[in-house]
């Protein structure tokens, strides 16, 4: 948990209570696959060499999601960690070696972004497993087309959170906070597009701003912070560019205070049109865009006006997610 917090910049509370806990559960679960493979998966066979490419937002968790099932079913893995976050992958490889995993079964190759395409195109790789941006996913799909390689892609998102006037607004505020500002908003399924019924829009936005006023932002090893640093200064600049573009378009931008350095404040944008880039594109940072809607049909139309399709949340009278 400490290595992940230091390497990525996320808070130790999240790496300890969320990331590491999920990693442990997945390792136990897929160990069960290996134990039951002969009886429960008799018709299944290994693929061969898996080229796994993972992003920087959940370095260890996404590593385990790819490596554990692959190894459990008798495959070998060559893993390429993200350029920004290599430490947990290298530590995991050391632990595997100490545990007695045979040489060559799990391998880590570090390098820049181009290394991922080299790995995907290598003739000895039988399957590519990639999590990351839609743009790179398209490149890898083109690179593997016609080669007979298997490929799995988990790409970007712009997930809507829809709040009706019948919802418990205080509970909905907490749901929104978790949906977008967890992990500094660097989550592919982050609820980054908020749709609120017009009858409670102003009231809900006011409650959300009050909640953000109590947000604690600080160093990753501080156990009481709500949000820590962005992974890298280039990613921070990308987030800032999106927000400044919205501001130039006339949007209302609400931000709280944050420390200097690679931090970015939790941001709430209102007063934008549905075609704005901050509404349509994945920002991958702590930025929430809020839009009003009148009826359910309109909310559904706005929510579905997207290039993505990872997830959605609906808050109504029963506050169902």
CSV table of C-alpha atoms in Angstrom, one decimal:
chain,number,residue,atom,x,y,z
A,1,UNK,CA,0.0,0.0,0.0
A,2,UNK,CA,2.9,2.4,0.8
A,3,UNK,CA,4.7,1.7,-2.5
A,4,UNK,CA,1.5,2.2,-4.5
A,5,UNK,CA,0.8,5.5,-2.7
A,6,UNK,CA,4.3,6.8,-3.2
A,7,UNK,CA,4.5,5.7,-6.8
A,8,UNK,CA,1.1,6.9,-8.0
A,9,UNK,CA,0.4,9.8,-5.6
A,10,UNK,CA,-2.9,8.5,-4.4
A,11,UNK,CA,-3.8,8.5,-0.8
A,12,UNK,CA,-2.6,5.7,1.5
A,13,UNK,CA,-6.1,5.3,2.8
A,14,UNK,CA,-7.3,4.3,-0.7
A,15,UNK,CA,-4.3,2.0,-1.4
A,16,UNK,CA,-4.7,0.3,2.0
A,17,UNK,CA,-8.5,0.0,2.2
A,18,UNK,CA,-9.4,-0.3,-1.5
A,19,UNK,CA,-6.6,-1.3,-3.8
A,20,UNK,CA,-4.7,-3.8,-1.6
A,21,UNK,CA,-7.8,-5.4,-0.3
A,22,UNK,CA,-9.1,-6.0,-3.8
A,23,UNK,CA,-5.8,-7.4,-4.8
A,24,UNK,CA,-5.8,-9.9,-2.0
A,25,UNK,CA,-9.4,-11.1,-2.8
A,26,UNK,CA,-8.5,-11.6,-6.5
A,27,UNK,CA,-5.4,-13.6,-5.7
A,28,UNK,CA,-7.4,-15.9,-3.4
A,29,UNK,CA,-10.2,-16.2,-6.0
A,30,UNK,CA,-8.0,-17.1,-8.9
A,31,UNK,CA,-6.0,-19.5,-6.7
A,32,UNK,CA,-9.3,-21.3,-6.5
A,33,UNK,CA,-9.4,-21.4,-10.3
A,34,UNK,CA,-6.1,-23.3,-10.4
A,35,UNK,CA,-7.3,-25.7,-7.7
A,36,UNK,CA,-10.6,-26.4,-9.5
A,37,UNK,CA,-9.4,-26.2,-13.1
A,38,UNK,CA,-9.3,-30.0,-13.7
A,39,UNK,CA,-12.9,-30.6,-12.5
A,40,UNK,CA,-14.8,-27.3,-13.2
A,41,UNK,CA,-12.9,-26.1,-16.3
A,42,UNK,CA,-12.0,-29.4,-18.0
A,43,UNK,CA,-12.9,-28.1,-21.4
A,44,UNK,CA,-10.7,-25.0,-21.1
A,45,UNK,CA,-7.1,-24.8,-22.2
A,46,UNK,CA,-4.3,-22.2,-21.8
A,47,UNK,CA,-3.8,-19.5,-24.5
A,48,UNK,CA,-0.1,-19.3,-24.3
A,49,UNK,CA,1.9,-16.1,-23.8
A,50,UNK,CA,-0.1,-13.1,-22.6
A,51,UNK,CA,1.1,-9.6,-23.3
A,52,UNK,CA,-0.4,-7.5,-20.5
A,53,UNK,CA,-0.3,-3.7,-20.6
A,54,UNK,CA,-1.6,-1.8,-17.5
A,55,UNK,CA,-2.2,1.9,-16.9
A,56,UNK,CA,-1.0,4.1,-14.0
A,57,UNK,CA,-4.3,4.8,-12.1
A,58,UNK,CA,-4.5,1.4,-10.4
A,59,UNK,CA,-1.1,-0.2,-11.1
A,60,UNK,CA,-1.1,-3.2,-8.8
A,61,UNK,CA,-4.9,-3.9,-8.9
A,62,UNK,CA,-5.0,-4.0,-12.7
A,63,UNK,CA,-1.8,-6.0,-12.8
A,64,UNK,CA,-3.5,-8.7,-10.6
A,65,UNK,CA,-6.7,-8.6,-12.6
A,66,UNK,CA,-4.7,-9.6,-15.7
A,67,UNK,CA,-1.9,-11.8,-14.2
A,68,UNK,CA,-3.8,-13.9,-11.6
A,69,UNK,CA,-6.4,-15.5,-14.0
A,70,UNK,CA,-3.8,-15.9,-16.7
A,71,UNK,CA,-1.3,-17.8,-14.4
A,72,UNK,CA,-4.1,-19.8,-12.8
A,73,UNK,CA,-5.1,-21.2,-16.2
A,74,UNK,CA,-1.6,-22.2,-17.2
A,75,UNK,CA,-0.5,-19.2,-19.3
A,76,UNK,CA,2.8,-17.2,-19.0
A,77,UNK,CA,2.7,-13.4,-18.8
A,78,UNK,CA,4.9,-10.6,-20.1
A,79,UNK,CA,3.7,-7.4,-18.3
A,80,UNK,CA,4.4,-3.9,-19.4
A,81,UNK,CA,3.6,-1.5,-16.5
A,82,UNK,CA,2.8,2.2,-17.1
A,83,UNK,CA,5.7,4.5,-17.6
A,84,UNK,CA,4.8,6.6,-14.5
A,85,UNK,CA,4.1,3.6,-12.1
A,86,UNK,CA,6.5,0.7,-12.3
A,87,UNK,CA,7.4,0.1,-8.6
A,88,UNK,CA,4.6,-2.2,-7.6
A,89,UNK,CA,5.0,-4.3,-10.7
A,90,UNK,CA,8.7,-4.8,-10.0
A,91,UNK,CA,8.0,-5.5,-6.3
A,92,UNK,CA,5.3,-8.1,-7.3
A,93,UNK,CA,7.8,-9.8,-9.6
A,94,UNK,CA,10.3,-10.0,-6.7
A,95,UNK,CA,7.6,-11.5,-4.5
A,96,UNK,CA,6.8,-14.1,-7.2
A,97,UNK,CA,10.4,-15.1,-7.5
A,98,UNK,CA,10.8,-15.4,-3.7
A,99,UNK,CA,7.6,-17.5,-3.7
A,100,UNK,CA,9.1,-20.0,-6.1
A,101,UNK,CA,7.3,-19.2,-9.3
A,102,UNK,CA,9.5,-20.7,-12.1
A,103,UNK,CA,11.6,-18.3,-14.1
A,104,UNK,CA,9.9,-17.1,-17.3
A,105,UNK,CA,6.4,-17.6,-16.1
A,106,UNK,CA,5.8,-14.0,-15.0
A,107,UNK,CA,8.0,-11.3,-16.6
A,108,UNK,CA,8.1,-7.5,-16.3
A,109,UNK,CA,9.3,-5.3,-19.1
A,110,UNK,CA,9.6,-1.6,-18.4
A,111,UNK,CA,9.8,1.2,-21.0
A,112,UNK,CA,7.9,4.0,-22.7
A,113,UNK,CA,4.6,3.9,-24.4
A,114,UNK,CA,6.0,2.5,-27.6
A,115,UNK,CA,7.1,-0.6,-25.8
A,116,UNK,CA,3.5,-1.6,-25.4
A,117,UNK,CA,3.0,-1.8,-29.2
A,118,UNK,CA,6.2,-3.7,-29.6
A,119,UNK,CA,5.0,-6.2,-27.0
A,120,UNK,CA,1.6,-6.5,-28.7
A,121,UNK,CA,3.2,-7.1,-32.2
A,122,UNK,CA,5.7,-9.7,-31.0
A,123,UNK,CA,5.1,-13.0,-32.8
A,124,UNK,CA,5.4,-15.1,-29.7
A,125,UNK,CA,2.6,-13.2,-27.9
A,126,UNK,CA,-0.7,-15.1,-28.3
A,127,UNK,CA,-3.0,-12.6,-26.5
A,128,UNK,CA,-2.9,-8.9,-25.7
A,129,UNK,CA,-4.7,-7.7,-22.6
A,130,UNK,CA,-4.8,-3.9,-22.4
A,131,UNK,CA,-6.4,-1.4,-20.0
A,132,UNK,CA,-6.0,2.3,-20.9
A,133,UNK,CA,-7.1,5.0,-23.2
A,134,UNK,CA,-9.4,4.5,-26.1
A,135,UNK,CA,-6.9,6.0,-28.5
A,136,UNK,CA,-4.2,3.5,-27.6
A,137,UNK,CA,-6.8,0.7,-27.6
A,138,UNK,CA,-7.5,1.5,-31.3
A,139,UNK,CA,-3.8,1.4,-32.1
A,140,UNK,CA,-3.4,-2.0,-30.5
A,141,UNK,CA,-6.6,-3.4,-32.2
A,142,UNK,CA,-5.1,-2.3,-35.6
A,143,UNK,CA,-1.7,-3.8,-34.7
A,144,UNK,CA,-3.2,-7.2,-33.9
A,145,UNK,CA,-5.8,-7.3,-36.7
A,146,UNK,CA,-5.3,-10.3,-39.0
A,147,UNK,CA,-2.6,-11.8,-36.8
A,148,UNK,CA,-4.8,-14.4,-35.1
A,149,UNK,CA,-3.9,-12.9,-31.7
A,150,UNK,CA,-6.7,-12.7,-29.1
A,151,UNK,CA,-7.2,-9.3,-27.6
A,152,UNK,CA,-9.2,-7.8,-24.7
A,153,UNK,CA,-9.5,-4.0,-24.2
A,154,UNK,CA,-10.9,-2.0,-21.3
A,155,UNK,CA,-10.9,1.6,-22.3
A,156,UNK,CA,-12.1,5.1,-21.4
A,157,UNK,CA,-15.4,6.3,-20.0
A,158,UNK,CA,-17.6,9.3,-19.4
A,159,UNK,CA,-20.1,7.8,-17.0
A,160,UNK,CA,-23.3,9.7,-16.1
A,161,UNK,CA,-24.8,10.1,-12.6
A,162,UNK,CA,-28.5,10.9,-12.8
A,163,UNK,CA,-30.2,12.4,-9.8
A,164,UNK,CA,-34.0,12.8,-9.8
A,165,UNK,CA,-35.9,15.2,-7.5
A,166,UNK,CA,-37.3,12.3,-5.6
A,167,UNK,CA,-33.8,11.1,-4.5
A,168,UNK,CA,-32.4,11.5,-1.0
A,169,UNK,CA,-30.2,14.5,-1.9
A,170,UNK,CA,-27.7,14.2,1.0
A,171,UNK,CA,-27.1,10.5,0.2
A,172,UNK,CA,-26.8,11.4,-3.5
A,173,UNK,CA,-24.1,14.0,-2.8
A,174,UNK,CA,-22.0,11.3,-1.1
A,175,UNK,CA,-22.5,9.0,-4.0
A,176,UNK,CA,-21.4,11.7,-6.4
A,177,UNK,CA,-18.3,12.4,-4.3
A,178,UNK,CA,-17.3,8.8,-4.4
A,179,UNK,CA,-18.1,8.5,-8.1
A,180,UNK,CA,-15.9,11.3,-9.3
A,181,UNK,CA,-13.3,12.3,-6.7
A,182,UNK,CA,-12.2,8.8,-5.6
A,183,UNK,CA,-8.5,8.3,-6.8
A,184,UNK,CA,-8.5,12.0,-7.9
A,185,UNK,CA,-11.0,11.2,-10.6
A,186,UNK,CA,-8.4,9.0,-12.4
A,187,UNK,CA,-10.9,6.2,-12.9
A,188,UNK,CA,-12.1,4.9,-16.2
A,189,UNK,CA,-15.7,4.5,-14.9
A,190,UNK,CA,-15.7,7.7,-12.9
A,191,UNK,CA,-19.1,9.4,-12.7
A,192,UNK,CA,-17.8,12.6,-14.3
A,193,UNK,CA,-21.1,13.7,-16.0
A,194,UNK,CA,-23.8,14.7,-13.4
A,195,UNK,CA,-27.4,15.1,-14.5
A,196,UNK,CA,-29.8,16.7,-12.0
A,197,UNK,CA,-33.5,17.3,-12.4
A,198,UNK,CA,-34.1,21.0,-12.8
A,199,UNK,CA,-36.5,21.2,-9.8
A,200,UNK,CA,-33.6,20.4,-7.4
A,201,UNK,CA,-30.6,21.4,-9.5
A,202,UNK,CA,-29.6,24.6,-7.7
A,203,UNK,CA,-30.2,23.0,-4.3
A,204,UNK,CA,-28.1,19.9,-5.1
A,205,UNK,CA,-25.3,22.0,-6.6
A,206,UNK,CA,-25.3,24.1,-3.4
A,207,UNK,CA,-25.0,21.0,-1.2
A,208,UNK,CA,-22.2,19.6,-3.4
A,209,UNK,CA,-20.2,22.9,-3.1
A,210,UNK,CA,-20.7,22.8,0.7
A,211,UNK,CA,-19.4,19.3,0.8
A,212,UNK,CA,-16.4,20.2,-1.3
A,213,UNK,CA,-15.6,23.0,1.1
A,214,UNK,CA,-14.7,20.3,3.7
A,215,UNK,CA,-12.5,18.3,1.3
A,216,UNK,CA,-9.0,17.6,2.6
A,217,UNK,CA,-6.2,17.6,0.0
A,218,UNK,CA,-2.6,16.7,0.9
A,219,UNK,CA,0.3,14.3,0.7
A,220,UNK,CA,-0.3,10.7,-0.2
A,221,UNK,CA,0.9,9.2,3.1
A,222,UNK,CA,-1.4,11.4,5.2
A,223,UNK,CA,-4.1,9.1,6.4
A,224,UNK,CA,-6.8,11.7,6.8
A,225,UNK,CA,-6.8,13.4,3.3
A,226,UNK,CA,-9.7,12.9,0.9
A,227,UNK,CA,-7.6,13.5,-2.2
A,228,UNK,CA,-3.9,13.4,-2.9
A,229,UNK,CA,-1.7,14.3,-5.9
A,230,UNK,CA,-2.3,13.8,-9.7
A,231,UNK,CA,0.1,11.1,-11.0
A,232,UNK,CA,2.3,13.4,-13.1
A,233,UNK,CA,2.6,17.1,-14.1
A,234,UNK,CA,1.7,16.3,-17.7
A,235,UNK,CA,-1.6,14.8,-16.6
A,236,UNK,CA,-2.2,17.7,-14.3
A,237,UNK,CA,-1.7,20.1,-17.3
A,238,UNK,CA,-4.1,18.1,-19.4
A,239,UNK,CA,-6.8,18.4,-16.7
A,240,UNK,CA,-6.1,22.1,-16.4
A,241,UNK,CA,-6.4,22.6,-20.1
A,242,UNK,CA,-9.9,21.0,-20.2
A,243,UNK,CA,-11.0,23.3,-17.4
A,244,UNK,CA,-9.6,26.4,-18.9
A,245,UNK,CA,-11.3,25.7,-22.2
A,246,UNK,CA,-14.6,25.4,-20.4
A,247,UNK,CA,-14.0,28.6,-18.6
A,248,UNK,CA,-13.2,30.3,-21.9
A,249,UNK,CA,-16.5,29.0,-23.2
A,250,UNK,CA,-18.3,30.9,-20.4
A,251,UNK,CA,-18.8,28.0,-18.0
A,252,UNK,CA,-19.0,28.5,-14.2
A,253,UNK,CA,-16.0,26.8,-12.6
A,254,UNK,CA,-16.1,26.1,-8.8
A,255,UNK,CA,-12.8,25.0,-7.2
A,256,UNK,CA,-11.6,24.6,-3.7
A,257,UNK,CA,-8.1,25.4,-2.3
A,258,UNK,CA,-5.3,22.9,-2.8
A,259,UNK,CA,-1.6,22.8,-2.1
A,260,UNK,CA,1.0,23.8,-4.7
A,261,UNK,CA,2.8,21.1,-6.7
A,262,UNK,CA,1.2,18.2,-8.6
A,263,UNK,CA,-2.2,18.7,-6.9
A,264,UNK,CA,-5.4,19.7,-8.7
A,265,UNK,CA,-8.5,20.9,-6.8
A,266,UNK,CA,-11.8,19.1,-6.9
A,267,UNK,CA,-13.7,21.0,-9.6
A,268,UNK,CA,-17.4,21.4,-10.4
A,269,UNK,CA,-18.3,22.9,-13.8
A,270,UNK,CA,-21.8,24.2,-14.6
A,271,UNK,CA,-23.3,26.4,-17.3
A,272,UNK,CA,-22.0,24.3,-20.2
A,273,UNK,CA,-23.9,23.0,-23.3
A,274,UNK,CA,-24.2,19.3,-24.1
A,275,UNK,CA,-21.7,19.6,-27.0
A,276,UNK,CA,-18.9,21.0,-24.9
A,277,UNK,CA,-15.7,19.0,-24.8
A,278,UNK,CA,-15.7,18.7,-21.0
A,279,UNK,CA,-19.2,17.1,-21.4
A,280,UNK,CA,-18.2,14.7,-24.2
A,281,UNK,CA,-14.6,13.7,-23.5
A,282,UNK,CA,-12.9,11.8,-20.7
A,283,UNK,CA,-10.9,14.3,-18.6
A,284,UNK,CA,-9.4,11.7,-16.2
A,285,UNK,CA,-9.1,14.0,-13.3
A,286,UNK,CA,-11.1,15.4,-10.4
A,287,UNK,CA,-13.5,17.4,-12.6
A,288,UNK,CA,-17.3,17.0,-12.5
A,289,UNK,CA,-19.6,18.5,-15.1
A,290,UNK,CA,-23.2,19.2,-14.1
A,291,UNK,CA,-26.2,19.6,-16.4
A,292,UNK,CA,-29.9,20.0,-15.6
A,293,UNK,CA,-32.7,17.9,-17.1
A,294,UNK,CA,-36.5,18.2,-17.0
A,295,UNK,CA,-37.8,14.6,-17.5
A,296,UNK,CA,-36.4,11.1,-17.5
A,297,UNK,CA,-36.5,10.9,-21.3
A,298,UNK,CA,-34.2,14.0,-21.6
A,299,UNK,CA,-31.8,12.6,-18.9
A,300,UNK,CA,-31.5,9.3,-20.8
A,301,UNK,CA,-30.9,11.1,-24.1
A,302,UNK,CA,-28.1,13.2,-22.6
A,303,UNK,CA,-26.6,10.2,-20.8
A,304,UNK,CA,-26.5,8.2,-23.9
A,305,UNK,CA,-25.0,10.9,-26.1
A,306,UNK,CA,-21.5,9.6,-25.6
A,307,UNK,CA,-18.8,7.6,-27.3
A,308,UNK,CA,-18.3,5.6,-24.1
A,309,UNK,CA,-20.4,3.0,-22.3
A,310,UNK,CA,-18.7,1.8,-19.1
A,311,UNK,CA,-21.2,2.6,-16.4
A,312,UNK,CA,-24.0,4.8,-15.0
A,313,UNK,CA,-25.7,5.6,-11.7
A,314,UNK,CA,-29.3,6.6,-11.1
A,315,UNK,CA,-30.5,8.3,-7.9
A,316,UNK,CA,-34.3,8.2,-7.5
A,317,UNK,CA,-36.8,7.9,-4.6
A,318,UNK,CA,-35.1,4.6,-3.4
A,319,UNK,CA,-31.6,6.0,-4.4
A,320,UNK,CA,-30.7,2.9,-6.4
A,321,UNK,CA,-27.3,2.7,-8.0
